[in-house]
Coordinates of C-alpha atoms in Angstrom, one line a residue:
X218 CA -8.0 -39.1 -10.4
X219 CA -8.7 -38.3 -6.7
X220 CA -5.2 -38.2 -4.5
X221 CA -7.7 -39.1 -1.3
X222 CA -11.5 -39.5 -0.4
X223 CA -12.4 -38.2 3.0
X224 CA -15.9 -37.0 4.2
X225 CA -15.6 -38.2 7.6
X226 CA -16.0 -34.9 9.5
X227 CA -18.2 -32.3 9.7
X228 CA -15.9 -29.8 8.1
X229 CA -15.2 -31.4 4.6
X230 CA -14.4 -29.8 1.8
X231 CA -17.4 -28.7 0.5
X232 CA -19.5 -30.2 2.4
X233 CA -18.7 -33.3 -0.3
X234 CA -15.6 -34.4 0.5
X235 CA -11.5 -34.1 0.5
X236 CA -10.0 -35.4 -2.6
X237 CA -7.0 -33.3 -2.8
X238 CA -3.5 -33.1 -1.6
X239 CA -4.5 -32.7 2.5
X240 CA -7.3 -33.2 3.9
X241 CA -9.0 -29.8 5.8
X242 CA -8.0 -31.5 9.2
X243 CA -4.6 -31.6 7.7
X244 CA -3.8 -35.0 7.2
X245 CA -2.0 -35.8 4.3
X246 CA -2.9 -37.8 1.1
X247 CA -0.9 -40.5 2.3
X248 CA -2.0 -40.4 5.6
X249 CA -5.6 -40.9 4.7
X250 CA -4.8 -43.4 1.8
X251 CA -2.5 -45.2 4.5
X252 CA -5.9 -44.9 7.2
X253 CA -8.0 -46.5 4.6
X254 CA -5.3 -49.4 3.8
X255 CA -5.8 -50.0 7.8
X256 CA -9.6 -49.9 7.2
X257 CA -9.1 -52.3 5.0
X258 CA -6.9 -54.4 6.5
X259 CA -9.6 -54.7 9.5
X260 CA -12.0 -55.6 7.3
X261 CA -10.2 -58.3 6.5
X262 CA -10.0 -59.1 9.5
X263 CA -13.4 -58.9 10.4
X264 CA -14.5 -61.5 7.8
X265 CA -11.7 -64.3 8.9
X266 CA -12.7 -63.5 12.9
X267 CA -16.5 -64.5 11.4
X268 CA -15.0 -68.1 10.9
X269 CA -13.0 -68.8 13.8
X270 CA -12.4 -67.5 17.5
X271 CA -10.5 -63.8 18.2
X272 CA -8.9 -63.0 21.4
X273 CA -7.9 -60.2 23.3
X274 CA -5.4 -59.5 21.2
X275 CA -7.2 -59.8 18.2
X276 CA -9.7 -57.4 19.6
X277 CA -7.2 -54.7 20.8
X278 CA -5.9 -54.3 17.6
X279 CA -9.2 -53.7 15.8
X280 CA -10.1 -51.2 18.5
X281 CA -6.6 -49.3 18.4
X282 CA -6.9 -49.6 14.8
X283 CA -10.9 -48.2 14.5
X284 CA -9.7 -45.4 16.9
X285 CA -6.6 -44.4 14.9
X286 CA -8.8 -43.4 12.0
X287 CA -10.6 -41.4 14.0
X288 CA -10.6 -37.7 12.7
X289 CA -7.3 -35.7 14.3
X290 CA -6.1 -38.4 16.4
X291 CA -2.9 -40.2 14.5
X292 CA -1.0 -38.0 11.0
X293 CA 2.4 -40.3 11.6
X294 CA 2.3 -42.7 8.1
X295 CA 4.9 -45.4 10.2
X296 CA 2.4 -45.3 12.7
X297 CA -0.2 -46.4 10.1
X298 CA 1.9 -48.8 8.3
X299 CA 2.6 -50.5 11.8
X300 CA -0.6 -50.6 13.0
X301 CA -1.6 -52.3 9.2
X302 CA 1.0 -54.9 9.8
X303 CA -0.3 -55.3 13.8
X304 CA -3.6 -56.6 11.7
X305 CA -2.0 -58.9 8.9
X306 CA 0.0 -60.4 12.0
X307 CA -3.5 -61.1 14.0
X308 CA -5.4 -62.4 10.7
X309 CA -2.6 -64.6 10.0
X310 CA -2.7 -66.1 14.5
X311 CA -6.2 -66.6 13.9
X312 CA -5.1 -70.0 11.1
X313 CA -8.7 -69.6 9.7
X314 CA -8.7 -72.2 6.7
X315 CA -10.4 -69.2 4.3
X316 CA -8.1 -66.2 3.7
X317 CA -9.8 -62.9 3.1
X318 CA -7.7 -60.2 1.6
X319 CA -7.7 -56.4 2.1
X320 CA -10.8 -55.0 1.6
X321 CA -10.1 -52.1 -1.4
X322 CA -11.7 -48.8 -0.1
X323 CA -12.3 -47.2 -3.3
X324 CA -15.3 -50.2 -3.8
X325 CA -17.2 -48.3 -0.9
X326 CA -16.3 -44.8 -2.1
X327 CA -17.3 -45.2 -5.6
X328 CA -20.5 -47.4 -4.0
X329 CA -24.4 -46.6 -5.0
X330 CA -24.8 -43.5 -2.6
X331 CA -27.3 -45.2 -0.9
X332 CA -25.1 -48.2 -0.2
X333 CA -22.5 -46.2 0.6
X334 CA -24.5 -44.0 2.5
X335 CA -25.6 -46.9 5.1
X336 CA -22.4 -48.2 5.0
X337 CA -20.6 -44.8 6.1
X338 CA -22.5 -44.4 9.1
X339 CA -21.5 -48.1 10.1
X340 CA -17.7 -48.0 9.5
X341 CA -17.9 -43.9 10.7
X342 CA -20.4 -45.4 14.0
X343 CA -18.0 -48.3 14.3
X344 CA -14.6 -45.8 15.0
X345 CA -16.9 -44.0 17.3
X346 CA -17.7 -46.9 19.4
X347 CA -14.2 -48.5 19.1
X348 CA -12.7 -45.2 20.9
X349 CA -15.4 -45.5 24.2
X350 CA -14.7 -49.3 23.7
X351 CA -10.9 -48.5 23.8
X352 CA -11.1 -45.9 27.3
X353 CA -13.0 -48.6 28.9
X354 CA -10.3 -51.5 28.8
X355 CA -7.4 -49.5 29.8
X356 CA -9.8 -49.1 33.0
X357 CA -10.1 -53.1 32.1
X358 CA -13.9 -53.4 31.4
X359 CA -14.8 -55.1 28.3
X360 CA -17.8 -56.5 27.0
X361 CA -18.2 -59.7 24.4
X362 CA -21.3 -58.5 22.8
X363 CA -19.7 -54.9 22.0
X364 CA -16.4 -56.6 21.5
X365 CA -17.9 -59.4 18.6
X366 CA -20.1 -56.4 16.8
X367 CA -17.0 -54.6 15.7
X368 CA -16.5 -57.9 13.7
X369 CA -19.8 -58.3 12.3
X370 CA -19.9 -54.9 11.7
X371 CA -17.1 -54.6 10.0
X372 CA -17.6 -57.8 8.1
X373 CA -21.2 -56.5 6.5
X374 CA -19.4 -53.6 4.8
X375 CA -17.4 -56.5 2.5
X376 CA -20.4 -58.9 2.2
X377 CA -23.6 -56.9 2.3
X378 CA -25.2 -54.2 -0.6
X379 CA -28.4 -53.8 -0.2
X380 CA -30.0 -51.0 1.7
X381 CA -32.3 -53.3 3.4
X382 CA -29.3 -55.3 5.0
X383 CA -27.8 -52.2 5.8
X384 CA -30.3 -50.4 7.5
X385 CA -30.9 -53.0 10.6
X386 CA -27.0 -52.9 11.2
X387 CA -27.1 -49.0 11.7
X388 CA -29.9 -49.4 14.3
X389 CA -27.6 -51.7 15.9
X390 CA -24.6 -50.1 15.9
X391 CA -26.7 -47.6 18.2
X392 CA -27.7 -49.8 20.2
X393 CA -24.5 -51.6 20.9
X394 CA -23.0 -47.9 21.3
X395 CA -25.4 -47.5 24.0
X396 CA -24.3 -50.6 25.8
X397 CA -20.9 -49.3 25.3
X398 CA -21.4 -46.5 27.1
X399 CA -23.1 -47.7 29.9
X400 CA -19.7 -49.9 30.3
X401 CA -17.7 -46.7 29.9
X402 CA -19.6 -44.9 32.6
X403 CA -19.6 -47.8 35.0
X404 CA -15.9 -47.8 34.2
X405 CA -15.2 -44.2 35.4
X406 CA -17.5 -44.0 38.2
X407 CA -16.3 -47.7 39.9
X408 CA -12.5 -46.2 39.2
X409 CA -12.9 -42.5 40.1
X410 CA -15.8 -41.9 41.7
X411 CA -19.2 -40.8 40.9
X412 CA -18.5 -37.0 39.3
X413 CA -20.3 -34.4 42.0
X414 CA -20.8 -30.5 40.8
X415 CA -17.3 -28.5 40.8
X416 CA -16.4 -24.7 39.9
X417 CA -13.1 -25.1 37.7
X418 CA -10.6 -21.9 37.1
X419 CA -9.6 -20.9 33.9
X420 CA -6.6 -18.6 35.6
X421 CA -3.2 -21.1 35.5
X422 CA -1.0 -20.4 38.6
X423 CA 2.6 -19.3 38.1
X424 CA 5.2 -21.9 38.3
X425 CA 5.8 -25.5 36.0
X426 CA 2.7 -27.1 34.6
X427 CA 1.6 -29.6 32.5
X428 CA -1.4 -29.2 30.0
X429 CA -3.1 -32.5 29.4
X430 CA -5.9 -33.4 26.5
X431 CA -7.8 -35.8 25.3
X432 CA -10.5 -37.9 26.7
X433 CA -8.3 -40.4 28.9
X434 CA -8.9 -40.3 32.6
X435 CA -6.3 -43.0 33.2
X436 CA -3.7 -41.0 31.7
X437 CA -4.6 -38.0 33.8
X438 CA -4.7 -40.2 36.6
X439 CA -1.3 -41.7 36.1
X440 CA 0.4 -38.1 35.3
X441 CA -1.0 -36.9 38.5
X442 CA 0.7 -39.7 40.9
X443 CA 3.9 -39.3 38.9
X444 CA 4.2 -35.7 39.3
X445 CA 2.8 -35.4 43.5
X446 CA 5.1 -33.6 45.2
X447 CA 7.0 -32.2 42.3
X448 CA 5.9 -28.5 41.9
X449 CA 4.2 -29.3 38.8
X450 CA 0.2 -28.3 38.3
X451 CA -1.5 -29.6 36.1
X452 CA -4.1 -28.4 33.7
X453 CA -6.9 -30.0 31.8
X454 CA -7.7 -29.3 28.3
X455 CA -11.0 -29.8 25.8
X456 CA -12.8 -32.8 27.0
X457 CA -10.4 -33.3 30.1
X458 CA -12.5 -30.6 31.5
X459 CA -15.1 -33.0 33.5
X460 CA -12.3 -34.7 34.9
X461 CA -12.1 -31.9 38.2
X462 CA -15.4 -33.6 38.7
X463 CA -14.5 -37.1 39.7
X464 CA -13.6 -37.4 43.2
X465 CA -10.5 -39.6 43.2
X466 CA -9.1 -37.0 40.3
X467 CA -10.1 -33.6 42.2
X468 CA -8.8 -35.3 45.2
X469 CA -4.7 -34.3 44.1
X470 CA -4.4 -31.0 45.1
X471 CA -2.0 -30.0 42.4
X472 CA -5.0 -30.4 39.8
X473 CA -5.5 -27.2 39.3
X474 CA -8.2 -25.6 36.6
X475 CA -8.5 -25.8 33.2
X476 CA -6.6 -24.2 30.1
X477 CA -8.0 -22.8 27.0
X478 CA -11.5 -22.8 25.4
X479 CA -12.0 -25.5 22.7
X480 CA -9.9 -27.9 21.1
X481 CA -9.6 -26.1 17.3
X482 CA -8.2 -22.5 19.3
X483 CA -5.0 -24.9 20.6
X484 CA -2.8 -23.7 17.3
X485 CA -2.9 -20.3 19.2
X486 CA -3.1 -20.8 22.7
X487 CA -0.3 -23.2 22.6
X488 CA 1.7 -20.6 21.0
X489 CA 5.3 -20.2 23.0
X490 CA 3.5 -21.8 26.3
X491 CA 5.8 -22.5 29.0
X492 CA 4.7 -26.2 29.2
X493 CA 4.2 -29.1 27.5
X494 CA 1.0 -30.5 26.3
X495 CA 0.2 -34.3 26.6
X496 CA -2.3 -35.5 24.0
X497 CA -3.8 -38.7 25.4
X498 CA -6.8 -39.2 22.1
X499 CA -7.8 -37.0 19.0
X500 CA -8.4 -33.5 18.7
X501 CA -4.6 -33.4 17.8
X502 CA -4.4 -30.6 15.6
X503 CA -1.1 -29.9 12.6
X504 CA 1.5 -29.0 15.0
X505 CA 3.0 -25.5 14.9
X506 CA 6.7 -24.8 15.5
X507 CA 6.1 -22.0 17.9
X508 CA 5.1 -25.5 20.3
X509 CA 6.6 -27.9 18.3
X510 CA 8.8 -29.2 21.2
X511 CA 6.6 -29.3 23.8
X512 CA 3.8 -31.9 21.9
X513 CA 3.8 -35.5 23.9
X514 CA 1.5 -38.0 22.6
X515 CA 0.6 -41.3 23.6
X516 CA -1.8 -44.2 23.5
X517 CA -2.9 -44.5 19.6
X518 CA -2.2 -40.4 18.5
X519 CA 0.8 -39.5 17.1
X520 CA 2.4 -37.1 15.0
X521 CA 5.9 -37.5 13.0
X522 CA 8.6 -36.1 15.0
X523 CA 6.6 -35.7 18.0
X524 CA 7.8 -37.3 21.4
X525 CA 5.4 -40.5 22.1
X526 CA 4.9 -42.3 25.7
X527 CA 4.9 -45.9 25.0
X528 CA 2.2 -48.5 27.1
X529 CA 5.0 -48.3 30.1
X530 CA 3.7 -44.7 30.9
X531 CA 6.8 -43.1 32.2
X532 CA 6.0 -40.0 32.0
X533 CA 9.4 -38.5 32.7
X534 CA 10.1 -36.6 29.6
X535 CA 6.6 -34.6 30.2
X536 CA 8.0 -33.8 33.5
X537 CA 11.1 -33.1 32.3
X538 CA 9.7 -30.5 29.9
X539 CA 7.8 -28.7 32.6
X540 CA 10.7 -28.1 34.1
X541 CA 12.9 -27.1 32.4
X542 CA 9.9 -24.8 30.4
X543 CA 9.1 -23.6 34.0
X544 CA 6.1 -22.4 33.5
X545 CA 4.7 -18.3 33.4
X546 CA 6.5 -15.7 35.9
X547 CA 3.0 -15.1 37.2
X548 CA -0.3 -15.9 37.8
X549 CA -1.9 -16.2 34.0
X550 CA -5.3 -15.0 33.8
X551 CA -7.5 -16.5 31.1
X552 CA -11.4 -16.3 29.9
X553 CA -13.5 -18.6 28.4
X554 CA -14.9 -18.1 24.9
X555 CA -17.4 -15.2 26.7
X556 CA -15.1 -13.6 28.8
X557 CA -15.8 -15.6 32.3
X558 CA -13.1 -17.0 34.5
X559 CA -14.7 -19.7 35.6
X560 CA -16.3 -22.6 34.2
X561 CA -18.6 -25.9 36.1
X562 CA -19.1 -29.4 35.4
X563 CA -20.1 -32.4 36.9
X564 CA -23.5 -32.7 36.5
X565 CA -23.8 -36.5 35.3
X566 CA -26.8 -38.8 35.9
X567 CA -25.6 -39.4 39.7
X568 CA -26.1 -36.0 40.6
X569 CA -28.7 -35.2 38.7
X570 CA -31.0 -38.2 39.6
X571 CA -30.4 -37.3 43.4
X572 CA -32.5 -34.0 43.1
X573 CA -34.5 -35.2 40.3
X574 CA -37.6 -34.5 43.3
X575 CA -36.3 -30.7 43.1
X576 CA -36.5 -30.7 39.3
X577 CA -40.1 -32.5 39.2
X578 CA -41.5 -30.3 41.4
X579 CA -39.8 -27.4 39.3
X580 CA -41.4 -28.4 36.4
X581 CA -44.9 -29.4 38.1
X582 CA -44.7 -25.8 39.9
X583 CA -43.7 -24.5 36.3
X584 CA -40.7 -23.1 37.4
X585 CA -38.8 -24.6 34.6
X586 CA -40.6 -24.7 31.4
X587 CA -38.5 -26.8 29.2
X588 CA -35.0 -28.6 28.9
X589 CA -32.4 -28.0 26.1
X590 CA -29.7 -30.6 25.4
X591 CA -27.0 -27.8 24.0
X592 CA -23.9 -30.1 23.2
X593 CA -21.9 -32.0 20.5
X594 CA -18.4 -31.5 18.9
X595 CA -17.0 -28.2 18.2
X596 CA -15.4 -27.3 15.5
X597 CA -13.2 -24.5 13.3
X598 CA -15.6 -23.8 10.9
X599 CA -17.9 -21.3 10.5
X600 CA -21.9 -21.3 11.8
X601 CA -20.5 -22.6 15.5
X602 CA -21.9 -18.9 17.3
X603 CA -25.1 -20.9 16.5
X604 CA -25.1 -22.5 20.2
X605 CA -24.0 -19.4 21.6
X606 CA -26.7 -17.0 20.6
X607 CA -29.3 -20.1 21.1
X608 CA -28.2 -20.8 24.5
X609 CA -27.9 -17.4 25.2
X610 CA -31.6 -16.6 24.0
X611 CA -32.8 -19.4 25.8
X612 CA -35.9 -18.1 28.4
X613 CA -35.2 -18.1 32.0
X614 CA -37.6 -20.6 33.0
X615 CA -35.1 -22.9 30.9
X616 CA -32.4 -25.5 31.6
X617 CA -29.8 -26.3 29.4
X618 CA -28.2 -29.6 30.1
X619 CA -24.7 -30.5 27.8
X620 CA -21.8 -32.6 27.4
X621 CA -18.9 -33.0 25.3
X622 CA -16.7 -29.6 23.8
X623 CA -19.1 -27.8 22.0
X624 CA -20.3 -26.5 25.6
X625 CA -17.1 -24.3 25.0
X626 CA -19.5 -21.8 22.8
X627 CA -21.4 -21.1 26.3
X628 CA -19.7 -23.1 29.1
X629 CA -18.3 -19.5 30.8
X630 CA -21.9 -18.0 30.4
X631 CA -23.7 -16.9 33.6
X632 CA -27.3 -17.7 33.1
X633 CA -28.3 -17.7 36.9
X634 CA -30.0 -20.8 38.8
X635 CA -33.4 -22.5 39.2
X636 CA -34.4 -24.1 42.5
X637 CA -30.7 -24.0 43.3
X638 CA -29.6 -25.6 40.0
X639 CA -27.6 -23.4 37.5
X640 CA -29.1 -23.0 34.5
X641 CA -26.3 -24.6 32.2
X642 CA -25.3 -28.2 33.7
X643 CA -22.2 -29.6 31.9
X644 CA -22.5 -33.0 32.1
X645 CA -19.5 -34.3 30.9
X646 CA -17.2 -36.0 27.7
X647 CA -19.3 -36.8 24.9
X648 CA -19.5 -40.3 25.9
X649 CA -21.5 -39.0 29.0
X650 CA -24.5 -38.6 26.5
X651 CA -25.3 -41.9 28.5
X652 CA -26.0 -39.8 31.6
X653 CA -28.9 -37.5 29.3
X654 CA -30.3 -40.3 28.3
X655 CA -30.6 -41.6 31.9
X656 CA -31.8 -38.4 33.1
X657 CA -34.3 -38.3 29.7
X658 CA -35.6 -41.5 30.8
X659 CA -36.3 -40.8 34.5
X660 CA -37.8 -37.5 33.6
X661 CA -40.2 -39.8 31.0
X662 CA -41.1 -42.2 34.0
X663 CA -41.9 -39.5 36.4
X664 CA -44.0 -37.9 33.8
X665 CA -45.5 -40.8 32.5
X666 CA -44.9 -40.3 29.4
X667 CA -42.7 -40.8 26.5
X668 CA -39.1 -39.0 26.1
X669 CA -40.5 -37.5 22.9
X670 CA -43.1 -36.3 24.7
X671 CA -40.8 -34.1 27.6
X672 CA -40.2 -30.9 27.3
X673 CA -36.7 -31.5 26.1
X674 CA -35.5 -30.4 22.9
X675 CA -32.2 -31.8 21.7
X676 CA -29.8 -29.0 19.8
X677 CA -26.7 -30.8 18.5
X678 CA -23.5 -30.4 17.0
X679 CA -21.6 -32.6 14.9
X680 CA -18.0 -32.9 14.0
X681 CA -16.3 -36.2 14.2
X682 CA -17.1 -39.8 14.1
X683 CA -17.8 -40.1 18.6
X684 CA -20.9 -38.1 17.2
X685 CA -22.0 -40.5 14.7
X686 CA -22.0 -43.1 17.1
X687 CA -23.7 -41.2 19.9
X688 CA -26.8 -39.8 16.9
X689 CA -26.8 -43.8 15.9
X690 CA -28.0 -44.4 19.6
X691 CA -30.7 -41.7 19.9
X692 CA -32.2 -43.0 17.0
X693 CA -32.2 -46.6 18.2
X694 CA -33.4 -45.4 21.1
X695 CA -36.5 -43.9 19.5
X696 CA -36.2 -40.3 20.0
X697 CA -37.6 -37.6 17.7
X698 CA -37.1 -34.1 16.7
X699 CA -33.1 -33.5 17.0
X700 CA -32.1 -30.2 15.9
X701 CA -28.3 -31.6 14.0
X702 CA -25.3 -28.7 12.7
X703 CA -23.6 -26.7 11.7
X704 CA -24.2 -28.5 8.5
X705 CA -25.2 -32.3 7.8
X706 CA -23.0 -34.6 6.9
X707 CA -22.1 -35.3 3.9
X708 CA -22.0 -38.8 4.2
X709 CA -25.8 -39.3 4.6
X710 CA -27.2 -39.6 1.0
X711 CA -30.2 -37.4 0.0
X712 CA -32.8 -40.5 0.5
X713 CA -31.2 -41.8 3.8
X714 CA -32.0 -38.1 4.7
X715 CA -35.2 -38.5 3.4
X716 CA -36.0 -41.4 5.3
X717 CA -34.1 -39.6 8.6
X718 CA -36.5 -36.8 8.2
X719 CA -39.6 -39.2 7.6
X720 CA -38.9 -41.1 10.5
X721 CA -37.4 -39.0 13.6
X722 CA -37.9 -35.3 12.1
X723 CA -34.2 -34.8 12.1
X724 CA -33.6 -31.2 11.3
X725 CA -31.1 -28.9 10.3
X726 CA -30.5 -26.2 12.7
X727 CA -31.6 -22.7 11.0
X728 CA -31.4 -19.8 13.2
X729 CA -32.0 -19.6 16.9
X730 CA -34.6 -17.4 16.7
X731 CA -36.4 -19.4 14.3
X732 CA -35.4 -23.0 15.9
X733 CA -36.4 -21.3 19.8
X734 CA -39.3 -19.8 18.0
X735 CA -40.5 -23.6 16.3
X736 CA -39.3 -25.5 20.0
X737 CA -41.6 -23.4 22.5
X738 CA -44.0 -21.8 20.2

């Protein structure tokens, strides 16, 4: 008998699945039977909020609860067990007249692949959307059509097995994802500012300093008024990175630069820091004692016996920490993954679209031959240098737009410009695949022509369930020919493959000669 099932992620055991004692993120057996109790528990849920009316409430708990399952975002098991009885509490206020009781799991583990195929990329496309769905109230935008899908969506894994049910729902979980995202950007910009090009160090100045990670820019936002005029700099991590680009952010002069490469190098570059690290969303990796006490979390990731900061946001223990820490003697020089000291970002649709004349004219002059969307998730294991050696090989006459953390392969990369423009544009979290597909769409107009007809080649990466989400929309969208690794998921059965391959030429990445070689010709 299996202690766990768990083949969320793209680095799985096996490529099949974890069934043992941990999962490869580390999560215990408990902790992922304990994530699918919650799983089930929502939908549960789901299937009473069909019959009568959920509110706000209702709704924050299946969004905090689709989020917490999320891969390296919450390992505590009285965290789970809470946010399981959170759910009961809100089935039991909704007094529908038809009770519905836990959904079991194992009944979509041990599924028809097929079935349990489609019904993986709902639930996994689901957690995705739940956690842009999630960044976007705290800024308090919502949305009643994404809100109610999370319902039905959830709802269709308990009452719907057949593939041809199935199917339509996927489609729509991209499109709804989309929506979502568009509600996410307009939640940033209107709150910080539309995000303009900035150069960000990687050197961190001497003196106390707080690193902060995640995805939240309300958290970063709220840290930085609490700790103006304190001596304390603070550092963005991972996906924080595009955060320097949004002018009400960059504005506080004590934001400084940004620490470390990617998320899965932070068991050894938080090694002994001299300051605390606040995790705001996932990419929470098993905490080592060499930084044990220096871990905050808050909002839904947590990790047993680390210090959390509760919905009040005092962030006075963080302070506290830096310090008392106090920070490095002197100034710290640090690289990126290639050696370079400096990284950019901030290239979203608004800044983009304004010299979109520049680029057209480029590409009529034929100045820039093709684009390359280079981004995605990174990840631990191996077959990552992939994107490196690809992006690096690119021709000159090339642009290579990304987003998200796998731009840490490359992101420190000098590549030069073209028409003023460097030739790597980071545009942002991975949520900010909104602002590609804006620019993917202009581009289409200008041209006249479809996007699968640009000279755009999509190069992805995979590793958690924002990814899912964000693959779900492209292919609702329409668009063709996506290069997807390090490996496939092993979620997606051999005929929904099929049928992925049939329809929208989804390919496995090979080698970047070969791929470059099969892209320009």
């Amino acid at each position: 008998m299996k202690d766990m099932f768990c083949f969320q992620c793209e680095q799985t055991a096996g490529s099949v699945g974890c069934m043992g004692k941990a999962g490869v993120c580390g999560k215990q057996a408990s902790t992922a039977n304990l994530q699918d109790d919650l799983t089930g528990a929502m939908i549960g849920l789901a299937q009473v909020a069909e019959l009568s009316k959920p509110t706000d409430s209702t709704t924050k708990v299946m969004l905090e609860g689709l989020f917490t399952t999320i891969t390296n975002v919450n390992f505590d098991d009285e965290v789970l067990q809470k946010r399981i009885a959170d759910v009961h509490r809100e089935k039991a206020l909704l007094g529908a007249t038809v009770d519905f009781p836990d959904y079991k799991m194992w009944d979509l583990w041990d599924a028809n692949e097929d079935v349990r195929s489609l019904k993986s990329l709902i639930l996994l496309g689901l957690r995705g959307v739940a956690a842009y769905a999630y960044h976007a109230w705290m800024l308090g935008y919502k949305d009643e059509e994404v809100n109610a899908f999370f319902y039905k969506g959830l709802a269709a894994l308990a009452n719907k097995d057949k593939a041809e049910d199935l199917l339509p729902l996927v489609m729509e979980t991209g499109r709804i994802n989309f929506k979502c995202m568009e509600m996410l950007d307009k939640a940033n910009t209107e709150s910080y500012g539309t995000p303009v090009p900035t150069t960000v160090p990687l050197m961190v100045e001497k003196g106390p300093f707080i690193v902060v990670t995640g995805h939240d820019l309300k958290d970063l936002h709220t840290l930085l008024e609490q700790t103006k005029d304190k001596g304390i700099n603070i550092y963005t991590h991972g996906e924080m990175l595009p955060c320097h680009a949004y002018p009400k952010l960059k504005a506080y002069p004590h934001l400084k630069g940004n620490f470390g490469t990617a998320w899965q190098n932070q068991q050894k570059e938080f090694a002994n820091l001299p300051a605390p690290i606040l995790f705001t969303t996932n990419c929470l990796m098993p905490v080592k004692d060499s930084y044990r006490d220096r871990v905050f979390t808050t909002e839904v990731v947590a990790y047993p016996g680390m210090v959390h900061i509760d919905d009040n946001k005092d962030f006075s223990p963080v302070i506290a920490k830096a310090l008392e820490l106090g920070g490095y003697a002197e100034d710290h020089p640090m690289t990126g993954i290639n050696g370079g000291t400096h990284v950019t970002t901030g290239f979203g649709h608004g800044t983009v679209m304004s010299v979109a004349g520049t680029v057209i004219d480029a590409v009529k002059a034929g100045a820039i031959k093709h684009f390359f969307l280079v981004g995605g998730c990174d990840g631990a294991k191996p077959g990552r240098n992939y994107y490196t050696d690809f992006v690096k090989q690119t021709p000159q006459d090339t642009v290579i737009l990304t987003l998200a953390c796998g731009k840490y392969r490359f992101n420190d990369l000098d590549l030069g410009t073209i028409g003023g423009l460097p030739r790597i544009m980071d545009m942002g979290q991975c949520n900010d695949a909104y602002s590609a597909i804006k620019v993917a769409v202009a581009l289409s107009e200008a041209f006249g022509c479809s996007v699968n007809e640009l000279p755009l080649s999509m190069v992805l990466s995979w590793y958690e369930q924002k990814a899912v989400c964000i693959l779900l929309t492209l292919l609702h969208l329409g668009i063709k020919n996506i290069y997807l690794g390090p490996t496939l998921p092993a979620f997606v059965s051999p005929n929904i493959l099929k049928f992925l391959v049939e329809n929208y030429n989804v390919t496995p990445i090979s080698t970047p000669e070969a791929d470059l070689k099969k892209i320009l010709g």
